[in-house]
GROMACS .gro file of C-alpha atoms in nm:
model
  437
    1UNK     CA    1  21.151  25.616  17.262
    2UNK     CA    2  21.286  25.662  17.630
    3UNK     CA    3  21.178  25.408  17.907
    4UNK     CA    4  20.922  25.668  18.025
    5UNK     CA    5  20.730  25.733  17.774
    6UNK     CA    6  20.722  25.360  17.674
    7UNK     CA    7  20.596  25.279  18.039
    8UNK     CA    8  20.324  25.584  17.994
    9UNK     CA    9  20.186  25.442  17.694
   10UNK     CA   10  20.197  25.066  17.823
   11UNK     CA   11  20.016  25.240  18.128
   12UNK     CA   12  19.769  25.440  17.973
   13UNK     CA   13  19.621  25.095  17.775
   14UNK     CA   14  19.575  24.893  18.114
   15UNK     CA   15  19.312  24.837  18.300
   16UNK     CA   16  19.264  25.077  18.687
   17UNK     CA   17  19.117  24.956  18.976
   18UNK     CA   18  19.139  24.630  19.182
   19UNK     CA   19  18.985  24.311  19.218
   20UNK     CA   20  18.756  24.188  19.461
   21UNK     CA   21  18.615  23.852  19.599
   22UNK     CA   22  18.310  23.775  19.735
   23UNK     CA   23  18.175  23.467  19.922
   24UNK     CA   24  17.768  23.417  19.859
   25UNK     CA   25  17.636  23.042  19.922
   26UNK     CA   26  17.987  22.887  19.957
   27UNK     CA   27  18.053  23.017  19.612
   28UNK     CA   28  18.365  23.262  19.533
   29UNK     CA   29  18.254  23.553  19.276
   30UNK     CA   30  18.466  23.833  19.148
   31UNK     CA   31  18.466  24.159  19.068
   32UNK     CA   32  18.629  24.460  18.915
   33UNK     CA   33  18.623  24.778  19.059
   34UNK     CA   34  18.719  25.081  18.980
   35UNK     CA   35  18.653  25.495  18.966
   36UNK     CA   36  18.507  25.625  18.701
   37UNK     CA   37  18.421  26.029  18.735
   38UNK     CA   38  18.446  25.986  19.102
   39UNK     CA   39  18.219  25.666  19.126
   40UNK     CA   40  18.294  25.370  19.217
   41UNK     CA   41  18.207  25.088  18.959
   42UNK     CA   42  18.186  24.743  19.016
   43UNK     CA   43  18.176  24.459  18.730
   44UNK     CA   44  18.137  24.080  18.742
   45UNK     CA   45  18.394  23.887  18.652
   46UNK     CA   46  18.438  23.556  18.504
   47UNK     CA   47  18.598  23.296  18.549
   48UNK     CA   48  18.727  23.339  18.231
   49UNK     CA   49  18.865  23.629  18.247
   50UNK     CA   50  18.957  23.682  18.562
   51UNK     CA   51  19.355  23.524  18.497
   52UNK     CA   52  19.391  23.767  18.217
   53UNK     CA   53  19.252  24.077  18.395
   54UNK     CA   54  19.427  24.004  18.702
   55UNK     CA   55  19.738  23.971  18.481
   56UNK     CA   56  19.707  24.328  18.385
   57UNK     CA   57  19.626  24.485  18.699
   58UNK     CA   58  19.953  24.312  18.831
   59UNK     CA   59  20.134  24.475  18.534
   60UNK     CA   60  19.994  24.804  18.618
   61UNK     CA   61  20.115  24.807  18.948
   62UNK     CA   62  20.429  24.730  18.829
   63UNK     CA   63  20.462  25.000  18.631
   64UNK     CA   64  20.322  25.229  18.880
   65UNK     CA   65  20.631  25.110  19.079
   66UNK     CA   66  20.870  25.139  18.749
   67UNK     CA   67  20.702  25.510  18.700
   68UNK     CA   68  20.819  25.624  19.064
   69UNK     CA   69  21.153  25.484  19.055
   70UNK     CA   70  21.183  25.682  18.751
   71UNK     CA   71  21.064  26.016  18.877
   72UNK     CA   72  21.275  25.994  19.177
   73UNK     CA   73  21.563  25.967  18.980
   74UNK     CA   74  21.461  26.240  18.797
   75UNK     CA   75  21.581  26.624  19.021
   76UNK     CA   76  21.303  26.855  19.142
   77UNK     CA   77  21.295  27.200  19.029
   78UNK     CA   78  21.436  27.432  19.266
   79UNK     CA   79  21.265  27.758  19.320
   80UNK     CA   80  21.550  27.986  19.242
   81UNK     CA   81  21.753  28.127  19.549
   82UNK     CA   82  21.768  28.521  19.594
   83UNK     CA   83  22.110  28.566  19.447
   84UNK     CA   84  22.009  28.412  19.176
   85UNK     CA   85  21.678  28.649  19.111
   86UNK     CA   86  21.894  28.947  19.161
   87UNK     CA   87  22.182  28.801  18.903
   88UNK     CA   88  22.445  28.762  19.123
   89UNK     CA   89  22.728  28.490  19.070
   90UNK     CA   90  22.823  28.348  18.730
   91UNK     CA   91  22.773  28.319  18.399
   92UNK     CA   92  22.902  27.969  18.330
   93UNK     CA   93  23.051  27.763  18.038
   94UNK     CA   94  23.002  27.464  18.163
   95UNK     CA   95  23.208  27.431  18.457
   96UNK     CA   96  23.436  27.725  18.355
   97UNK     CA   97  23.349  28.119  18.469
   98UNK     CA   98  23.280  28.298  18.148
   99UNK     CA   99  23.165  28.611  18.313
  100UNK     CA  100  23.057  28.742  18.644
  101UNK     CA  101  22.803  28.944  18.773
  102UNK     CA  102  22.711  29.172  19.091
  103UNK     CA  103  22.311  29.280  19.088
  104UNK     CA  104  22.305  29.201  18.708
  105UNK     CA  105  22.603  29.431  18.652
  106UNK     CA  106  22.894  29.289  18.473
  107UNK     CA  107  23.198  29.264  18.671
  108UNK     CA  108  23.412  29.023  18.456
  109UNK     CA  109  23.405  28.924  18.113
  110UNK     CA  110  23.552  28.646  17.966
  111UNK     CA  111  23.493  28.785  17.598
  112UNK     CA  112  23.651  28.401  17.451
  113UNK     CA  113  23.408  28.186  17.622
  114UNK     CA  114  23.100  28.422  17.756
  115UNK     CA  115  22.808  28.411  17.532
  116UNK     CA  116  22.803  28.655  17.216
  117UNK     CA  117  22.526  28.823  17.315
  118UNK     CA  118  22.722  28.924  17.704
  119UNK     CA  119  23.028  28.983  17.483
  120UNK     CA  120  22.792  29.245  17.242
  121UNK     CA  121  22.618  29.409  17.535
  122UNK     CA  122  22.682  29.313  17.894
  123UNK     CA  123  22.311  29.212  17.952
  124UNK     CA  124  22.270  28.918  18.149
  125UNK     CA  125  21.886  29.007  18.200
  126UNK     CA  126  21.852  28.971  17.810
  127UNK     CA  127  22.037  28.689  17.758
  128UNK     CA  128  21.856  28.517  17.997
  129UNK     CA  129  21.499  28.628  17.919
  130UNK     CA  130  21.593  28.556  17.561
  131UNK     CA  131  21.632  28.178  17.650
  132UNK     CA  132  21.212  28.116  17.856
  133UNK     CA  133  20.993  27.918  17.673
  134UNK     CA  134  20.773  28.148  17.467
  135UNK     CA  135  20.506  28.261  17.659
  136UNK     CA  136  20.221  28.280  17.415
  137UNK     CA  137  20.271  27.956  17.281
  138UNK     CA  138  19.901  27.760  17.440
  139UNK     CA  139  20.066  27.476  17.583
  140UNK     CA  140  20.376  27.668  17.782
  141UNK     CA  141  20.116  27.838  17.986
  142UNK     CA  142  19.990  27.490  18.023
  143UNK     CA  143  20.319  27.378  18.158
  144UNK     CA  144  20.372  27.682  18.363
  145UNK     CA  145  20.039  27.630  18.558
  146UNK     CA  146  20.128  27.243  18.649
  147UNK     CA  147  20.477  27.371  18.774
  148UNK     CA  148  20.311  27.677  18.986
  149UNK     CA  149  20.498  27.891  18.795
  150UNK     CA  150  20.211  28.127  18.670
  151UNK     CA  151  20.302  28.433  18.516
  152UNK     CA  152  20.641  28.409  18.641
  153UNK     CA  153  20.872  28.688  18.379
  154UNK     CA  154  21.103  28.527  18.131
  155UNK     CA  155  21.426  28.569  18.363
  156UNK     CA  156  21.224  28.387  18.648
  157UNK     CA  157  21.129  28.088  18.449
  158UNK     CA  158  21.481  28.079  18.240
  159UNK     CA  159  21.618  28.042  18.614
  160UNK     CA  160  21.420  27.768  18.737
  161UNK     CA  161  21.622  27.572  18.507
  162UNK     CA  162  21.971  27.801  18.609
  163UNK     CA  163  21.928  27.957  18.235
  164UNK     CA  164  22.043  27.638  18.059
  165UNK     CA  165  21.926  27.436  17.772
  166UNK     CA  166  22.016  27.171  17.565
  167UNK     CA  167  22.167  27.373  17.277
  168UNK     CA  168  22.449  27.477  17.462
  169UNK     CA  169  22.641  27.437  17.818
  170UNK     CA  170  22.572  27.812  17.907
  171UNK     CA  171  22.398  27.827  18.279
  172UNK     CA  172  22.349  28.065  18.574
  173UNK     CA  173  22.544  27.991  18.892
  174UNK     CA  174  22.418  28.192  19.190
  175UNK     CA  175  22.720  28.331  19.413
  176UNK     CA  176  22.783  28.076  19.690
  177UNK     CA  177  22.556  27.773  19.479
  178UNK     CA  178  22.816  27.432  19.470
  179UNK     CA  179  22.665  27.305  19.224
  180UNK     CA  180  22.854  27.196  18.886
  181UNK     CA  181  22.749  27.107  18.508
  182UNK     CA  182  22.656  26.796  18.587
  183UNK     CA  183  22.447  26.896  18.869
  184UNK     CA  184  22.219  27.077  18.629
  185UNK     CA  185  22.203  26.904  18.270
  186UNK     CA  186  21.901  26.739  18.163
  187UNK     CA  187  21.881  26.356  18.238
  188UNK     CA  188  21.514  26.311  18.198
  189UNK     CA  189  21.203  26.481  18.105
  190UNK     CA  190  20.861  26.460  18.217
  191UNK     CA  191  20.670  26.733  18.070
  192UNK     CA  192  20.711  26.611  17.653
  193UNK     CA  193  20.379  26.522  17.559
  194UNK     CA  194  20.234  26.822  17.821
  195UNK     CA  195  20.427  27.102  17.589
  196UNK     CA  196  20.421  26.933  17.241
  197UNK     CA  197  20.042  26.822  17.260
  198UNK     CA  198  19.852  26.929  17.569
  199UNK     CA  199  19.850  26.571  17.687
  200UNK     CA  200  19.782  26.585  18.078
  201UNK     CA  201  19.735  26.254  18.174
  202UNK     CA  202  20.045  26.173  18.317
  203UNK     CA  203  20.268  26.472  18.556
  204UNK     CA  204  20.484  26.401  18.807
  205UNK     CA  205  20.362  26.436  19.156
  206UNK     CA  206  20.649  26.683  19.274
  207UNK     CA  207  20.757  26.939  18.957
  208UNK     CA  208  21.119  26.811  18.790
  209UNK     CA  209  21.379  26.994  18.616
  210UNK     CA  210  21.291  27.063  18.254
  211UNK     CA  211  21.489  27.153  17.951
  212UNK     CA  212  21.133  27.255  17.837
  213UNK     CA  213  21.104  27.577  18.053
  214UNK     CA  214  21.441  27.701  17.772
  215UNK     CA  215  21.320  27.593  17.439
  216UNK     CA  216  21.186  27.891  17.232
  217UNK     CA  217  21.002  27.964  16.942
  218UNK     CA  218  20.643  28.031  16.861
  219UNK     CA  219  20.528  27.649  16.763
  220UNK     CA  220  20.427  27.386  16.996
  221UNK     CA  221  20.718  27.164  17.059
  222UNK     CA  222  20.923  26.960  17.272
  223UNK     CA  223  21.242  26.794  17.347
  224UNK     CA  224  21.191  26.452  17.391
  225UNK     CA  225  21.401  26.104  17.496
  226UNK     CA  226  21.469  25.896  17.218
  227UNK     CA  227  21.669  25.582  17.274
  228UNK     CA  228  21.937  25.796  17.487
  229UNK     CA  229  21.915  26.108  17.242
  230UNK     CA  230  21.768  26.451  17.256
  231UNK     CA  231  21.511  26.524  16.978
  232UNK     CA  232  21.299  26.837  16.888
  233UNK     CA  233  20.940  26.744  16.793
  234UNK     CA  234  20.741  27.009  16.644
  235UNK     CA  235  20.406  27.058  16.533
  236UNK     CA  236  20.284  27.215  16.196
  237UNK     CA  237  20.007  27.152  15.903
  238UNK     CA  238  20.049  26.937  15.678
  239UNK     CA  239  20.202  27.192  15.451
  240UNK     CA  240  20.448  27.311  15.663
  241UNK     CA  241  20.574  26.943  15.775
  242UNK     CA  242  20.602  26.905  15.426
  243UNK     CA  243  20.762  27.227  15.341
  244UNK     CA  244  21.033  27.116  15.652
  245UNK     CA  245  21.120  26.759  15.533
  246UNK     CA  246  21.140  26.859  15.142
  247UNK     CA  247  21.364  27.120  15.260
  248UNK     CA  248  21.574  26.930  15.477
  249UNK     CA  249  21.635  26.641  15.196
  250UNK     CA  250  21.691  26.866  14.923
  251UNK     CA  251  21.948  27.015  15.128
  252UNK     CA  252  22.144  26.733  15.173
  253UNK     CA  253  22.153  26.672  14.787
  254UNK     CA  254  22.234  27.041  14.701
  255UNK     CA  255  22.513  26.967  14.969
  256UNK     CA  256  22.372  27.262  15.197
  257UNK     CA  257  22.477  27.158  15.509
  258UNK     CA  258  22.116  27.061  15.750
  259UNK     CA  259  21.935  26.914  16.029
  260UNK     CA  260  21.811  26.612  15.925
  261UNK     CA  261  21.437  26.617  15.993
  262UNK     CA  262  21.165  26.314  15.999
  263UNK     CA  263  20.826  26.244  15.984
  264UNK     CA  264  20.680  26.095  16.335
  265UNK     CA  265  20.331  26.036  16.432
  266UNK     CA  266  20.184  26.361  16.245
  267UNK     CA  267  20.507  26.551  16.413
  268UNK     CA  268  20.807  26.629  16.247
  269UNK     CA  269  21.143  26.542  16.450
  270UNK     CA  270  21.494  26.659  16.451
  271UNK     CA  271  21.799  26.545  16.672
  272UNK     CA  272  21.986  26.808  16.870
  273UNK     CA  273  22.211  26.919  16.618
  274UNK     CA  274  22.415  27.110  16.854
  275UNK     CA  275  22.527  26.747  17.026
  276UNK     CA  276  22.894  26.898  16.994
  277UNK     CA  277  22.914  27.235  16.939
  278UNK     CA  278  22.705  27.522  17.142
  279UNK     CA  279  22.459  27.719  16.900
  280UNK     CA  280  22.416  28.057  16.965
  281UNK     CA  281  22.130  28.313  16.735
  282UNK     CA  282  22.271  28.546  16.470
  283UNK     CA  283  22.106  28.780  16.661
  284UNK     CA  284  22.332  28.767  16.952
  285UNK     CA  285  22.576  28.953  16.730
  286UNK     CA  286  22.351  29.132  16.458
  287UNK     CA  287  22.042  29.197  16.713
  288UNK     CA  288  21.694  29.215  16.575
  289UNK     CA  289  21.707  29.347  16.233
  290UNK     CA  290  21.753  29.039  15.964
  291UNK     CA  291  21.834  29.209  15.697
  292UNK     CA  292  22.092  29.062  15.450
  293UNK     CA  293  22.342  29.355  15.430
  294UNK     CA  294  22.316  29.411  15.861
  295UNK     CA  295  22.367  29.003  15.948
  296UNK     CA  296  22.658  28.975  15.631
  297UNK     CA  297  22.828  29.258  15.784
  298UNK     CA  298  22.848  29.106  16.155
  299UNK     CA  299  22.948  28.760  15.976
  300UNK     CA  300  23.209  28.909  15.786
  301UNK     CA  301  23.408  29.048  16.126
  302UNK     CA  302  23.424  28.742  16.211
  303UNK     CA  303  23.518  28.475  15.879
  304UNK     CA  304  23.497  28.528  15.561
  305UNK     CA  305  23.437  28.111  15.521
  306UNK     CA  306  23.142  28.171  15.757
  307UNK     CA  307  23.002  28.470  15.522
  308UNK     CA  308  23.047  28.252  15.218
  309UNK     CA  309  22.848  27.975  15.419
  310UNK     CA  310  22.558  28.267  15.498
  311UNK     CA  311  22.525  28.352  15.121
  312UNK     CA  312  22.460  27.981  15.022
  313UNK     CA  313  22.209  27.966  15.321
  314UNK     CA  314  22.021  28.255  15.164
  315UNK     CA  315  22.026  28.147  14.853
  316UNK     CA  316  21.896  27.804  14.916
  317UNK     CA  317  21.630  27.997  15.104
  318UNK     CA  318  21.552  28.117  14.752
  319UNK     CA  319  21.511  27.815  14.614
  320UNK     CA  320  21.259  27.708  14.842
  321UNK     CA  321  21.098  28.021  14.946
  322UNK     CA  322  21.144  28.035  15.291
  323UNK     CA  323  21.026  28.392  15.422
  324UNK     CA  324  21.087  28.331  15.752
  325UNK     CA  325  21.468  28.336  15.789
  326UNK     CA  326  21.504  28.541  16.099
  327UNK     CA  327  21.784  28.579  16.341
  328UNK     CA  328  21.651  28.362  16.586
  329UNK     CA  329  21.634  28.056  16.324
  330UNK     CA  330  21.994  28.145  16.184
  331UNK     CA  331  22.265  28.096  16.402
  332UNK     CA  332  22.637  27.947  16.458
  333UNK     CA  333  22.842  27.669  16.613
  334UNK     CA  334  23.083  27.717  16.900
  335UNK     CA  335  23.331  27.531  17.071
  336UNK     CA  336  23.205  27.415  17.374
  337UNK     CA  337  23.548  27.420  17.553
  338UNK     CA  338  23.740  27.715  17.406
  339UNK     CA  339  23.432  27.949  17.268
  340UNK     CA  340  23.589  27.914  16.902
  341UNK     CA  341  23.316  28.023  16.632
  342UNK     CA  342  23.349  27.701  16.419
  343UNK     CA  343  23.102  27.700  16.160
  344UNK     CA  344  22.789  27.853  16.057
  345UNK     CA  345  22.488  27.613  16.219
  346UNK     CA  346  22.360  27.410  15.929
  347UNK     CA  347  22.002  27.506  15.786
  348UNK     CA  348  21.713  27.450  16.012
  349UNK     CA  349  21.346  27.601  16.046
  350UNK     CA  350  21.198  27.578  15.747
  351UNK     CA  351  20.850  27.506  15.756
  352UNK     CA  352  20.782  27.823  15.672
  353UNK     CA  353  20.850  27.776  15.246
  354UNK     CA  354  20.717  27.697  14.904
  355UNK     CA  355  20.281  27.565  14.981
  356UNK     CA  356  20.324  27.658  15.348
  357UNK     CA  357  20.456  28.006  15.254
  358UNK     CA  358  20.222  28.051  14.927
  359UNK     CA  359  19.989  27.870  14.720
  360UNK     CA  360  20.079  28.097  14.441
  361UNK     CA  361  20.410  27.981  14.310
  362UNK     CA  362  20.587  28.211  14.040
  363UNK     CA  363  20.816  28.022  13.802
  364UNK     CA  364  21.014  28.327  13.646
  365UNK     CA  365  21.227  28.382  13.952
  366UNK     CA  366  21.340  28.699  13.811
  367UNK     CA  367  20.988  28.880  13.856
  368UNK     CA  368  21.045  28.758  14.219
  369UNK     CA  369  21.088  28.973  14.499
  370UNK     CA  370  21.333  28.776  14.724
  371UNK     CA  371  21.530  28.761  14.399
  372UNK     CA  372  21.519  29.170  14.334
  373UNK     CA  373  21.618  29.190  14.750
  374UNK     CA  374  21.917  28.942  14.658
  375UNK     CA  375  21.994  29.167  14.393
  376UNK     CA  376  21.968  29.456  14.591
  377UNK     CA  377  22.188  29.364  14.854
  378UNK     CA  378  22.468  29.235  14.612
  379UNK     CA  379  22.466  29.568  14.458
  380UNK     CA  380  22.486  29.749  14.801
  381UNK     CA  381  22.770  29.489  14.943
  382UNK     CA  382  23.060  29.508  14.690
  383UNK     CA  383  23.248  29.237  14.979
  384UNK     CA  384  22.928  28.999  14.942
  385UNK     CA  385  22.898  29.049  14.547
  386UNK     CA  386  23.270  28.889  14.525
  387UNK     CA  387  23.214  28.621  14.785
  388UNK     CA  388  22.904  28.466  14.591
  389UNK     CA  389  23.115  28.374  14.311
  390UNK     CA  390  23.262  28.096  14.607
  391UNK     CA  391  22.908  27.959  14.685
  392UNK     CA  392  22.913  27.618  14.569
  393UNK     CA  393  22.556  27.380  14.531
  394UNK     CA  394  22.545  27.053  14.361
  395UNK     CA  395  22.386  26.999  14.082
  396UNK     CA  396  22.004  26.853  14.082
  397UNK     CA  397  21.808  26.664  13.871
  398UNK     CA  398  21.432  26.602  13.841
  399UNK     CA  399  21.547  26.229  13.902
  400UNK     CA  400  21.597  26.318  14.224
  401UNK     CA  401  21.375  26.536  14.347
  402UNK     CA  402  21.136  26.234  14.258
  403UNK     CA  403  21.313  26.015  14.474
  404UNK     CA  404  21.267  26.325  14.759
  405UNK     CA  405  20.913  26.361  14.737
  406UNK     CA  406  20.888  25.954  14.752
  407UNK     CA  407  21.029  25.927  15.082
  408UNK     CA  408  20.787  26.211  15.220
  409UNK     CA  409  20.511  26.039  15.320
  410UNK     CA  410  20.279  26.382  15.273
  411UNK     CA  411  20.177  26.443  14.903
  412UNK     CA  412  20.203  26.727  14.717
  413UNK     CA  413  20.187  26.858  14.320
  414UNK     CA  414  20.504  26.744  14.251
  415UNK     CA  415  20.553  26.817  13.909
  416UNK     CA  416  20.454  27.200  14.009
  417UNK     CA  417  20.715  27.212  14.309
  418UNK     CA  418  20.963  27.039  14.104
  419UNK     CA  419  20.967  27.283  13.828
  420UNK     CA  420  20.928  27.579  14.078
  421UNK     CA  421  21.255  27.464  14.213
  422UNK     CA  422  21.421  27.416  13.935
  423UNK     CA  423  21.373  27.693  13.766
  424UNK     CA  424  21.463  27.842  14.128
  425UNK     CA  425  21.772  27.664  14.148
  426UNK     CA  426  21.875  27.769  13.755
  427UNK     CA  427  21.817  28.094  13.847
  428UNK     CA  428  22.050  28.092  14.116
  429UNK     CA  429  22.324  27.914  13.934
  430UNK     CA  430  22.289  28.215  13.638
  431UNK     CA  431  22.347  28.431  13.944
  432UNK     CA  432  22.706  28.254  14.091
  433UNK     CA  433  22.774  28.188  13.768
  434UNK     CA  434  22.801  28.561  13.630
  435UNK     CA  435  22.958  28.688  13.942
  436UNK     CA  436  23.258  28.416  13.882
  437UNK     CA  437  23.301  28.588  13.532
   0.00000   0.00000   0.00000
């Protein structure tokens, strides 16, 4: 846990107020005071207590002082300058000019390093709307109304923190602005608890830079400090926590590569898995429609080792029913320096699969409809029919799937799951297995 938060919580379990003395007789009484609901309360002391309490006032104050050191070495948030609101300056990869723009008109290009989705369509306005905090989500509006941002548009907000985030080194440079990366990457945050939970007791007197105002999707979450490294903390039932760490683990033994995710508090966590590379959406080059022929197609322009790396991703999604693999939750790794596409991202997002998805789990695969869409699509896509045959998952064994749903500290039926996914799994083997023939 970051310094902050660990001061907060130290904070939030000491005592407020102040001590007094008072002289009646020749005799010295005490007495804590303090506000409660905009009264002032006073309470004998005793002697006693009065070391102990006075010991934790002390270490309040401390903190107090620790707290404000803390925020001032945190930046304020900048309302955005009016170059900036009319998208003029640059597009930048980290310090380097990846495109340019005059009134939100493209006037350079750098089609190597600018983000796919400028490189697809020239729309800066997009790509920066595409990157505000969801606005529906409860506890964004929550954030938006402590940082007097109201109902501010997407491009607005996604400014206030110059378009970046912490998924990649992309960010909006106003014509004429100084500043460099380092100027505008996130240090600190102050808002963690406010987004992921609604917590208010505890906001910064002046509003701070925020990697929150750029992390998307429709759950509460939050990127949050811990020891030194970025982590994503999301909410969810218990079902779809569940459905995220099963996932996640049996990824890892089917050798799928995946964020790694963990149980925390009732939360689940992940750490930034794009620490090294930028990740950018599958729909910055396949746009909104998910459908397996339309995002194969756009990842077999590029590699045909990504492509193979998209089939496996689907069918693992197979496995463990996950419905919600969208182009927003698919995406792929970059080269933060020279724009390379490296890699497919590995498998994240899915919390959205086997209880959390349905409660009605059908063991023949083959009367399944994800499995008659597969089938579909391989039929349509001679190119993807042939590249399944390279698909490659380890083998896995009731053994360990036991040893998976041990470490989850959320129960399920695991004798039920475990045959649903085996039978999912042999199902998908059969499949690979007759296209290699």
């Amino acid at each position: 846990m970051d310094k902050l938060q660990e001061l907060i919580e130290e904070l939030n379990n000491l005592p407020t107020g102040y001590i007094s003395e008072k002289t009646i007789k020749g005799k010295k009484y005490y007495y804590y005071q303090y506000n409660d609901k905009g009264k002032t309360v006073s309470k004998y002391v005793k002697k006693s207590e009065l070391a102990e309490l006075s010991t934790q006032i002390s270490r309040r104050q401390e903190i107090e002082k620790e707290i404000r050191l803390i925020e001032q070495s945190g930046r304020n948030m900048k309302k955005p300058s009016l170059r900036s609101l009319n998208l003029t300056g640059d597009l930048m990869m980290g310090d380097t000019v990846a495109a340019h723009f005059e009134d939100g008109k493209a006037t350079f290009i750098d089609e190597k390093k600018c983000p796919l989705l400028i490189k697809r369509t020239g729309n800066l306005y997009d790509f920066l709307a595409s990157r505000a905090i969801d606005r529906d989500r409860v506890h964004s509006r929550l954030l938006k109304k402590f940082l007097n941002l109201g109902n501010a548009e997407d491009v607005t907000v996604a400014l206030y923190s110059y378009g970046a985030t912490i998924t990649d080194n992309y960010w909006f440079k106003a014509k004429g602005s100084k500043l460099k990366y380092k100027d505008i990457s996130f240090e600190y945050d102050f808002y963690s608890d406010l987004v992921l939970k609604g917590t208010v007791g505890y906001v910064p007197r002046s509003p701070k830079h925020s990697p929150q105002l750029t992390l998307t999707g429709s759950y509460e979450k939050c990127w949050k400090l811990v020891d030194g490294t970025w982590y994503l903390f999301k909410q969810g039932s218990e079902d779809e926590i569940f459905s995220e760490l099963f996932s996640s683990k049996l990824a890892a033994a089917l050798g799928v590569p995946s964020a790694v995710y963990e149980y925390d508090e009732g939360y689940i966590r992940t750490k930034n898995i794009a620490d090294v590379y930028n990740i950018e959406p599958i729909s910055s080059i396949a746009g909104e429609d998910d459908s397996f022929g339309n995002v194969f197609n756009a990842i077999i322009g590029i590699s045909e080792d990504i492509a193979v790396q998209y089939l496996q991703l689907i069918l693992f999604d197979f496995i463990v029913y996950n419905v919600d693999r969208h182009n927003e939750n698919c995406a792929l790794f970059r080269d933060k320096i020279t724009g390379e596409i490296v890699s497919l991202a590995p498998n994240y997002d899915n919390n959205i699969a086997l209880l959390a998805a349905t409660q009605n789990l059908v063991f023949n695969a083959r009367y399944d409809g994800i499995a008659r869409y597969i089938t579909r699509f391989l039929n349509e896509s001679a190119v993807a029919s042939n590249l399944i045959s390279k698909v490659q998952f380890l083998p896995v064994s009731e053994a360990q799937l036991k040893e998976i749903f041990d470490s989850i500290p959320i129960k399920r039926d695991e004798q039920t799951i475990a045959k649903y996914v085996l039978s999912r799994y042999a199902y998908v083997m059969d499949l690979i297995s007759s296209k290699r023939k």
